[in-house]
Amino acid sequence: MGMTTADEIEARILDLLSAKVKSETAVTRETNIVADTGLDSVSVMDFVLELEDEFDINIPLDRIAEVKTVADLAKAVQDLGKTS
Amino acid sequence: MGLKDRIAAVEANYGRLRALGRDPSRLEFQNVWSPTEATLEGRPMMLFGTNNYLGLTFDPNVLEAATAATRALGSGTTGSRIANGSYGGHKALEAEIARFYAKQHCIVFSTGYVANIGMITALGGKDDVLLIDADSHASIYDGCKMADAETIRFRHNSPEDLAKKLRRLEGHPGDKIIIVEGIYSMLGDTAPLAEFAAVKREAGDNVYLMVDEAHSLGVLGESGRGQCQAAHVEDDCDFIVGTFSKSVGTIGGYCVSNVEGFDWIRSFCRPYMFTASMTPGTVSTARAAFRRMAERPELRAKLWSNSAALFRGLGDLGFETGPEVSPVVAVKLPAPEVAVALWNRLIDEGVYTNIAIPPATPNALSLLRVSVSAAHSEAQIERALGVFASVGAELGIIEPGTARGERFQVITGGAAAKEAGRTRTAQQGSANAAATR
């Protein structure tokens, strides 16, 4: 986990999120995860369960609440990876 | 987002579904005359959308106790127990619930919702971690939001995912509080508590298990204590929370525990400290209902035979139901619009159920929540199944006259005919079922 770069984390999140989102607009690092993807709040929390497995970290709910964009999420994942 | 935007967003989301029929949040029962019968839109309705599992809301002993206490002690306490003092009834109710569970301590709260937010905020201090099942009730999520602790969510009913998350917390100095429910209110499934308890034991010291038995009190376990008792892990359940608003038939909540010093929680649990205490009437109702629950174990047996009849009946008709026989039978539907249509047509035909659509449901499910009571007669259940059969076929949700449907007719037809006409709703229900069949 310590070896994963910010770019790698972001790319992986984009892959996983794109597979979930049904809308035609492409998912980018600037995509607002709730406003732009059509995912409801529960679906976003379920997506986080996948990320926790993918990166072998725990992501507390209050950290998700702070996240707006994919880039924010990647930053949170990277920070949590460092401390665990 | 301001208030106007929030209102506009909700109107946009629900307006379309509301246009298809009634608004579930604004239904008004003009009269309720038994645990299973009410008047809606001026017509008799069979109630299959309550949490009245034991049907105690009209038990004569319970009603007498409530009335007597209100006459003797007044309509309300007008204050909190910390500021304005406890009544004898509060203390007696706590002692009786502690005895019922064979636990040392009990604290009573003003509602079940308050019991959850109270206990979770009290347990989840600044450097602690709350680990909650993904399908937890809103009161658990809200408690976690209010608590100073971090909250981590694990996959529904997955001891493996919980274990994984606890492993990642190894060396973390704070308490870890695992929170699960006995029966989940939407799908009616039970928690694998023996497995969760094993994960807790392996995780070492300062790991606690809290179980919310809201829907399982009076329903599961040899003496009705809930899933902790049914799974034989009561000693591992450090905090058992419950509510009086379901099997107990009134309002209020509680937590029992053997944890040393538990009683001091009263002095730092803000949802306990800063809300008015249970009224004399609700306290006496709860005390009487616990007594009736112990005196009448046959109610639990009746609840389960009714649950099996409804669960199997709906499955035989071709409806997709929840994973196990339960007093909460979920009918899974392919889309919110289908759920709305079925829910509305059932009410047209005199059967009231609960509707649940995303995001209030797990895995974006659209479902009807059909709940069973010990007070339902076999005839009521058969009439409800008859309405489900006709309306389900009419809406194309199930195939009409399939082999499974015919089998259902053979099993239930005779008894339904025998009992039809016994009550007002019987006449209404059977007439409708006959007309649409």
XYZ file of C-alpha atoms in Angstrom:
521
model
C 0.000 0.000 0.000
C 2.799 2.426 0.897
C 4.150 2.110 -2.643
C 0.927 3.179 -4.342
C 1.184 6.666 -5.809
C -1.593 9.248 -5.810
C -1.983 8.843 -9.569
C -2.324 5.078 -9.300
C -4.972 5.409 -6.596
C -6.904 7.922 -8.657
C -6.749 5.730 -11.789
C -8.011 2.705 -9.854
C -10.895 4.672 -8.299
C -11.854 5.995 -11.750
C -11.939 2.435 -13.115
C -14.111 1.149 -10.272
C -16.440 4.146 -10.300
C -16.897 4.123 -14.091
C -18.074 0.515 -13.829
C -20.763 1.613 -11.357
C -22.058 4.764 -13.028
C -24.712 4.360 -15.689
C -24.702 7.942 -17.039
C -23.062 8.635 -20.383
C -20.794 11.445 -19.223
C -17.284 10.229 -18.502
C -16.094 10.044 -14.921
C -13.006 12.223 -14.336
C -10.984 13.331 -11.323
C -13.191 16.458 -11.172
C -16.448 14.472 -11.126
C -18.590 15.254 -8.082
C -19.336 11.772 -6.741
C -22.869 12.508 -5.534
C -24.051 15.338 -7.825
C -22.666 14.078 -11.161
C -22.935 10.284 -11.021
C -26.599 9.644 -10.210
C -25.509 7.484 -7.238
C -27.555 7.990 -4.068
C -25.967 8.351 -0.644
C -26.287 4.639 0.147
C -24.709 3.631 -3.180
C -21.763 5.902 -2.457
C -21.294 4.240 0.938
C -21.479 0.824 -0.754
C -18.843 1.958 -3.268
C -16.628 2.858 -0.317
C -16.894 -0.781 0.908
C -15.292 -1.797 -2.409
C -12.521 0.760 -2.003
C -11.792 -0.487 1.510
C -11.199 -3.975 0.087
C -9.262 -2.676 -2.909
C -6.802 -0.626 -0.856
C -6.965 -2.680 2.372
C -7.911 0.296 4.530
C -10.805 1.431 6.713
C -12.530 4.597 5.521
C -14.525 6.226 8.360
C -17.909 7.724 7.456
C -16.913 11.250 8.474
C -14.086 11.138 5.928
C -16.583 10.251 3.188
C -18.742 13.192 4.216
C -15.855 15.570 3.465
C -15.269 14.141 -0.012
C -16.764 15.883 -3.045
C -14.741 14.884 -6.111
C -12.883 11.769 -7.213
C -9.639 13.667 -6.562
C -10.778 14.335 -2.946
C -11.548 10.647 -2.521
C -8.143 9.618 -3.892
C -6.480 12.015 -1.455
C -8.455 10.549 1.469
C -7.537 6.998 0.418
C -3.880 7.938 0.187
C -3.892 9.629 3.613
C -5.657 6.688 5.263
C -3.199 4.261 3.645
C -0.271 6.101 5.153
C -1.587 5.945 8.688
C -2.749 2.332 8.690
C -28.147 23.678 -0.138
C -30.810 25.835 1.537
C -34.249 24.802 2.710
C -35.963 25.836 -0.528
C -33.534 23.750 -2.579
C -33.977 20.750 -0.301
C -37.764 20.956 -0.571
C -37.531 21.297 -4.359
C -35.222 18.269 -4.584
C -37.581 16.102 -2.514
C -40.597 17.268 -4.516
C -38.834 16.376 -7.756
C -37.817 12.942 -6.459
C -41.123 11.895 -4.989
C -43.597 13.938 -7.015
C -43.551 11.455 -9.876
C -44.293 8.491 -7.615
C -46.862 10.433 -5.626
C -48.702 11.209 -8.854
C -49.303 7.456 -9.230
C -51.446 7.270 -6.088
C -51.518 7.913 -2.356
C -48.774 9.589 -0.364
C -47.516 6.991 2.177
C -46.277 9.689 4.547
C -49.684 11.374 4.731
C -52.083 8.493 5.254
C -54.571 9.072 8.030
C -56.385 6.317 9.842
C -59.746 7.729 10.957
C -60.113 4.944 13.485
C -58.125 1.973 14.782
C -60.240 -0.603 16.573
C -57.961 -3.587 17.054
C -54.278 -4.515 16.557
C -55.130 -5.607 13.007
C -58.066 -3.443 11.899
C -58.522 0.245 11.151
C -60.501 2.672 9.049
C -58.705 4.334 6.139
C -60.418 6.555 3.590
C -63.669 5.693 5.333
C -63.252 1.967 4.631
C -62.178 -0.952 6.846
C -58.563 -1.951 6.390
C -56.630 -5.038 7.511
C -53.333 -3.903 9.032
C -50.308 -5.724 7.640
C -47.964 -2.762 8.055
C -47.382 -2.310 11.788
C -44.806 -3.529 14.318
C -47.523 -4.871 16.598
C -45.912 -8.313 16.697
C -47.710 -9.638 19.771
C -50.895 -7.609 19.275
C -50.742 -6.224 22.829
C -51.991 -2.705 22.017
C -55.565 -3.671 22.946
C -54.792 -6.181 25.724
C -57.302 -5.357 28.511
C -54.695 -5.692 31.284
C -52.360 -3.326 29.465
C -55.094 -0.764 28.844
C -56.217 -0.944 32.474
C -52.668 -0.400 33.745
C -52.165 2.593 31.446
C -55.452 4.195 32.466
C -54.956 3.613 36.180
C -51.448 5.085 36.165
C -52.538 8.140 34.214
C -55.413 8.769 36.628
C -53.180 8.292 39.678
C -50.012 10.110 38.580
C -51.059 12.461 35.820
C -50.598 12.725 32.087
C -46.882 13.536 31.985
C -43.742 14.059 34.037
C -43.014 17.448 32.428
C -39.280 16.997 32.742
C -36.176 14.853 32.565
C -35.184 12.371 35.233
C -31.870 14.102 35.860
C -33.372 17.545 36.413
C -36.840 16.716 37.703
C -36.463 13.307 39.321
C -37.610 9.791 38.528
C -41.026 8.387 39.388
C -41.259 5.043 41.150
C -42.523 3.512 37.927
C -39.344 4.387 36.004
C -37.197 2.576 38.573
C -39.578 -0.386 38.792
C -39.659 -0.737 34.989
C -35.846 -0.746 34.882
C -35.635 -3.362 37.625
C -38.197 -5.549 35.860
C -36.444 -5.377 32.484
C -33.067 -6.143 34.105
C -34.683 -9.187 35.750
C -36.306 -10.241 32.457
C -32.864 -10.265 30.796
C -31.020 -11.579 33.884
C -28.661 -8.593 33.532
C -27.464 -6.323 36.321
C -28.330 -2.940 34.883
C -31.026 -1.259 32.834
C -31.572 2.322 31.710
C -34.902 3.336 30.217
C -35.068 6.058 27.534
C -37.993 8.092 26.233
C -38.086 6.382 22.805
C -36.240 3.618 21.002
C -34.601 6.203 18.751
C -33.340 8.051 21.832
C -32.075 4.758 23.332
C -29.876 4.218 20.282
C -28.526 7.751 19.953
C -28.097 7.865 23.730
C -26.137 4.640 24.021
C -24.038 5.237 20.899
C -23.031 8.764 21.906
C -22.234 7.524 25.418
C -20.137 4.580 24.187
C -18.385 6.212 21.228
C -15.948 8.682 22.788
C -13.332 10.726 20.972
C -10.685 8.073 20.330
C -13.064 5.125 20.002
C -14.331 3.385 16.876
C -17.929 2.399 16.127
C -18.250 -0.519 13.700
C -21.781 -0.759 12.308
C -23.631 -3.128 10.004
C -24.277 -1.496 6.620
C -28.057 -2.052 6.911
C -28.349 -0.417 10.331
C -31.451 1.592 11.225
C -31.373 5.389 10.854
C -31.221 5.814 14.643
C -27.886 3.956 14.652
C -26.493 6.081 11.826
C -27.716 9.243 13.556
C -26.162 8.180 16.860
C -22.852 7.596 15.071
C -23.056 11.020 13.459
C -23.582 12.614 16.885
C -20.857 10.595 18.615
C -17.269 11.821 18.860
C -15.968 8.416 17.723
C -15.137 7.444 14.156
C -17.633 5.174 12.402
C -16.685 2.298 10.123
C -19.343 0.418 8.174
C -19.060 -3.322 7.451
C -20.986 -5.392 4.913
C -24.449 -6.462 6.039
C -24.429 -9.631 8.159
C -20.765 -10.276 7.319
C -18.663 -11.344 10.325
C -15.775 -11.775 7.832
C -15.879 -8.122 6.769
C -16.132 -7.075 10.430
C -13.088 -9.225 11.294
C -11.135 -7.673 8.428
C -11.959 -4.181 9.647
C -11.042 -5.037 13.243
C -7.705 -6.459 12.053
C -6.913 -3.136 10.397
C -7.482 -1.508 13.806
C -4.970 -3.697 15.640
C -2.899 -1.551 17.988
C -5.530 1.192 17.946
C -5.801 2.295 21.577
C -9.515 3.183 21.781
C -12.594 1.068 22.450
C -14.201 -0.671 19.496
C -17.978 -0.930 19.651
C -19.641 -3.348 17.221
C -23.306 -2.553 16.512
C -25.767 -4.970 14.882
C -29.509 -5.611 14.998
C -31.369 -8.797 15.988
C -33.880 -8.649 13.120
C -33.487 -6.108 10.321
C -36.670 -4.110 9.864
C -36.819 -4.008 6.057
C -35.985 -7.575 4.932
C -36.762 -9.363 8.193
C -33.437 -11.194 8.209
C -31.620 -12.051 11.459
C -28.007 -11.305 12.373
C -25.570 -14.268 12.627
C -24.893 -13.347 16.250
C -22.894 -16.428 17.257
C -20.393 -15.609 14.490
C -20.312 -11.902 15.368
C -19.754 -12.798 19.026
C -16.837 -15.058 18.046
C -15.256 -12.235 16.037
C -15.652 -9.930 19.030
C -14.014 -12.413 21.413
C -11.060 -12.894 19.068
C -10.556 -9.152 18.704
C -9.426 -8.935 22.337
C -9.996 -6.405 25.102
C -11.935 -3.181 24.846
C -14.123 -4.580 22.071
C -17.832 -4.442 22.859
C -20.918 -5.807 21.136
C -24.159 -3.811 21.111
C -27.279 -5.477 19.717
C -30.461 -3.606 18.859
C -33.356 -6.008 19.489
C -36.057 -3.526 18.416
C -37.787 -6.019 16.120
C -36.770 -9.188 17.979
C -37.880 -8.467 21.571
C -40.850 -10.716 22.282
C -40.270 -12.403 18.928
C -37.072 -14.490 19.192
C -35.518 -16.566 21.966
C -36.876 -19.076 24.434
C -38.368 -16.388 26.672
C -38.627 -13.651 24.069
C -35.430 -11.767 24.897
C -34.448 -11.618 21.244
C -31.750 -12.841 18.895
C -29.040 -12.727 21.605
C -31.008 -15.385 23.457
C -31.919 -17.354 20.328
C -28.241 -17.512 19.311
C -27.140 -18.366 22.898
C -24.671 -15.488 23.099
C -26.245 -13.273 25.744
C -23.029 -13.149 27.774
C -21.189 -11.790 24.730
C -23.775 -9.061 24.120
C -22.400 -6.268 26.276
C -25.235 -3.856 25.504
C -28.708 -4.950 24.471
C -30.895 -2.108 23.273
C -34.592 -2.280 22.537
C -37.781 -0.338 22.145
C -41.262 -0.416 23.657
C -42.826 0.714 20.384
C -43.099 -2.697 18.743
C -43.931 -5.890 20.669
C -44.458 -3.872 23.872
C -47.049 -1.714 22.134
C -46.296 1.757 23.511
C -43.323 4.139 23.259
C -39.933 4.243 25.001
C -36.624 2.385 24.849
C -34.028 0.699 27.052
C -30.533 -0.717 27.321
C -29.474 -3.605 29.578
C -25.898 -4.514 30.441
C -23.593 -6.256 32.891
C -20.778 -3.747 32.300
C -19.506 -2.427 35.616
C -20.393 1.179 36.335
C -23.081 1.148 33.624
C -25.416 3.271 35.745
C -23.046 6.257 35.533
C -23.927 6.563 31.849
C -27.000 8.446 33.041
C -24.693 11.300 34.037
C -23.039 11.847 30.652
C -25.597 10.577 28.177
C -27.118 13.755 26.790
C -30.114 12.158 25.009
C -31.043 10.675 28.408
C -30.375 13.861 30.335
C -32.069 16.450 28.162
C -35.397 14.983 27.168
C -38.585 14.490 29.179
C -38.992 11.066 30.760
C -41.630 8.479 29.861
C -45.123 9.389 31.061
C -46.778 7.426 33.913
C -49.147 5.943 31.318
C -46.408 4.697 28.971
C -44.340 3.371 31.895
C -47.281 1.366 33.209
C -48.174 0.191 29.712
C -44.643 -1.134 29.236
C -44.622 -2.843 32.634
C -47.957 -4.522 31.958
C -46.923 -5.552 28.429
C -43.715 -7.214 29.708
C -45.859 -9.115 32.223
C -48.306 -10.200 29.501
C -45.420 -11.260 27.279
C -44.170 -13.579 30.042
C -47.668 -14.839 30.924
C -48.661 -15.580 27.335
C -45.828 -17.374 25.496
C -48.504 -18.712 23.137
C -48.562 -15.265 21.515
C -45.007 -15.846 20.256
C -45.978 -19.271 18.923
C -48.981 -17.765 17.140
C -46.821 -14.994 15.693
C -44.482 -17.582 14.175
C -47.206 -19.790 12.754
C -48.785 -16.670 11.217
C -45.383 -15.571 9.879
C -44.778 -18.949 8.266
C -48.244 -18.899 6.675
C -47.765 -15.448 5.165
C -44.143 -16.014 4.088
C -44.882 -19.352 2.409
C -48.163 -18.119 0.988
C -46.552 -15.155 -0.726
C -43.688 -17.313 -1.979
C -46.130 -19.916 -3.334
C -47.971 -17.194 -5.211
C -44.720 -16.373 -6.993
C -43.680 -13.240 -5.110
C -39.997 -12.841 -4.342
C -39.667 -12.586 -0.548
C -36.887 -11.964 1.983
C -34.355 -14.648 2.919
C -36.060 -16.328 5.887
C -39.400 -16.803 7.623
C -39.893 -13.744 9.789
C -42.678 -11.542 11.184
C -41.389 -9.003 8.650
C -42.005 -10.365 5.154
C -40.410 -8.314 2.408
C -41.987 -8.554 -1.041
C -39.241 -7.562 -3.483
C -40.348 -5.715 -6.584
C -38.507 -4.810 -9.769
C -38.959 -1.007 -9.635
C -40.269 1.788 -7.377
C -43.242 2.314 -9.735
C -44.273 -1.337 -9.373
C -44.017 -1.106 -5.591
C -46.160 2.049 -5.601
C -48.775 0.437 -7.856
C -49.005 -2.751 -5.774
C -49.124 -0.824 -2.516
C -51.963 1.370 -3.797
C -54.001 -1.510 -5.220
C -53.663 -3.480 -1.966
C -55.110 -0.524 -0.055
C -57.932 -0.275 -2.618
C -58.725 -3.876 -1.709
C -58.476 -3.380 2.062
C -54.899 -4.511 2.823
C -52.502 -1.995 4.369
C -48.742 -2.677 4.053
C -45.616 -0.496 4.197
C -43.789 0.655 1.087
C -40.024 1.162 1.026
C -38.058 2.434 -1.942
C -34.463 3.660 -2.414
C -32.600 5.290 -0.750
C -34.448 4.058 2.353
C -33.695 0.423 1.444
C -30.525 -1.679 1.198
C -29.105 -2.458 -2.252
C -31.507 0.001 -3.940
C -34.386 -2.470 -3.435
C -38.017 -1.532 -3.969
C -40.221 -3.519 -1.643
C -43.397 -3.850 0.311
C -42.836 -4.571 3.960
C -45.616 -6.875 5.104
C -45.668 -7.423 8.853
C -47.410 -10.084 10.866
C -49.047 -9.970 14.299
C -50.019 -12.698 16.721
C -53.406 -10.980 16.628
C -53.962 -11.810 12.945
C -56.488 -14.603 12.441
C -55.810 -17.339 9.911
C -58.752 -15.990 7.951
C -57.205 -12.507 7.777
C -53.936 -13.933 6.479
C -55.741 -15.992 3.874
C -57.807 -13.000 2.764
C -54.657 -10.893 2.477
C -53.027 -13.635 0.392
C -56.118 -13.732 -1.802
C -55.838 -9.980 -2.430
C -52.097 -10.320 -3.135
C -52.897 -13.079 -5.640
C -55.490 -11.102 -7.572
C -53.743 -7.718 -7.483
C -50.328 -9.244 -8.187
C -51.697 -10.990 -11.271
C -53.585 -7.886 -12.389
C -50.347 -5.857 -12.288
C -48.371 -8.610 -14.025
C -46.054 -9.142 -11.034
C -47.010 -12.807 -10.702
C -48.475 -15.169 -13.258
C -52.187 -15.732 -12.813
C -53.333 -19.297 -12.158
C -49.857 -20.809 -12.155
C -49.305 -24.218 -10.626
C -47.932 -22.510 -7.556
C -50.982 -20.282 -7.349
C -53.316 -23.263 -7.680
C -51.511 -25.085 -4.928
C -52.052 -22.060 -2.734
C -55.794 -22.114 -3.500
C -56.039 -25.768 -2.494
C -54.206 -25.216 0.774
C -56.079 -22.128 1.911
C -59.401 -22.076 0.079
C -61.395 -24.190 2.506
C -60.466 -22.433 5.717
C -60.970 -19.022 4.118
C -64.493 -19.944 3.094
C -65.253 -21.317 6.544
C -64.118 -18.180 8.362
C -65.332 -15.577 5.894
C -67.876 -13.117 7.229
C -66.770 -13.387 10.824
C -65.963 -9.682 11.090
C -66.701 -6.510 9.241
C -63.424 -6.660 7.364
C -63.977 -10.306 6.572
C -67.041 -9.446 4.552
C -65.275 -6.601 2.847
C -62.092 -8.539 2.171
C -63.652 -11.748 0.864
C -66.081 -9.827 -1.342
C -63.192 -7.961 -2.917
C -61.084 -11.051 -3.304
C -63.953 -12.907 -4.969
C -64.692 -10.028 -7.315
C -61.132 -9.700 -8.548
C -60.116 -13.335 -8.611
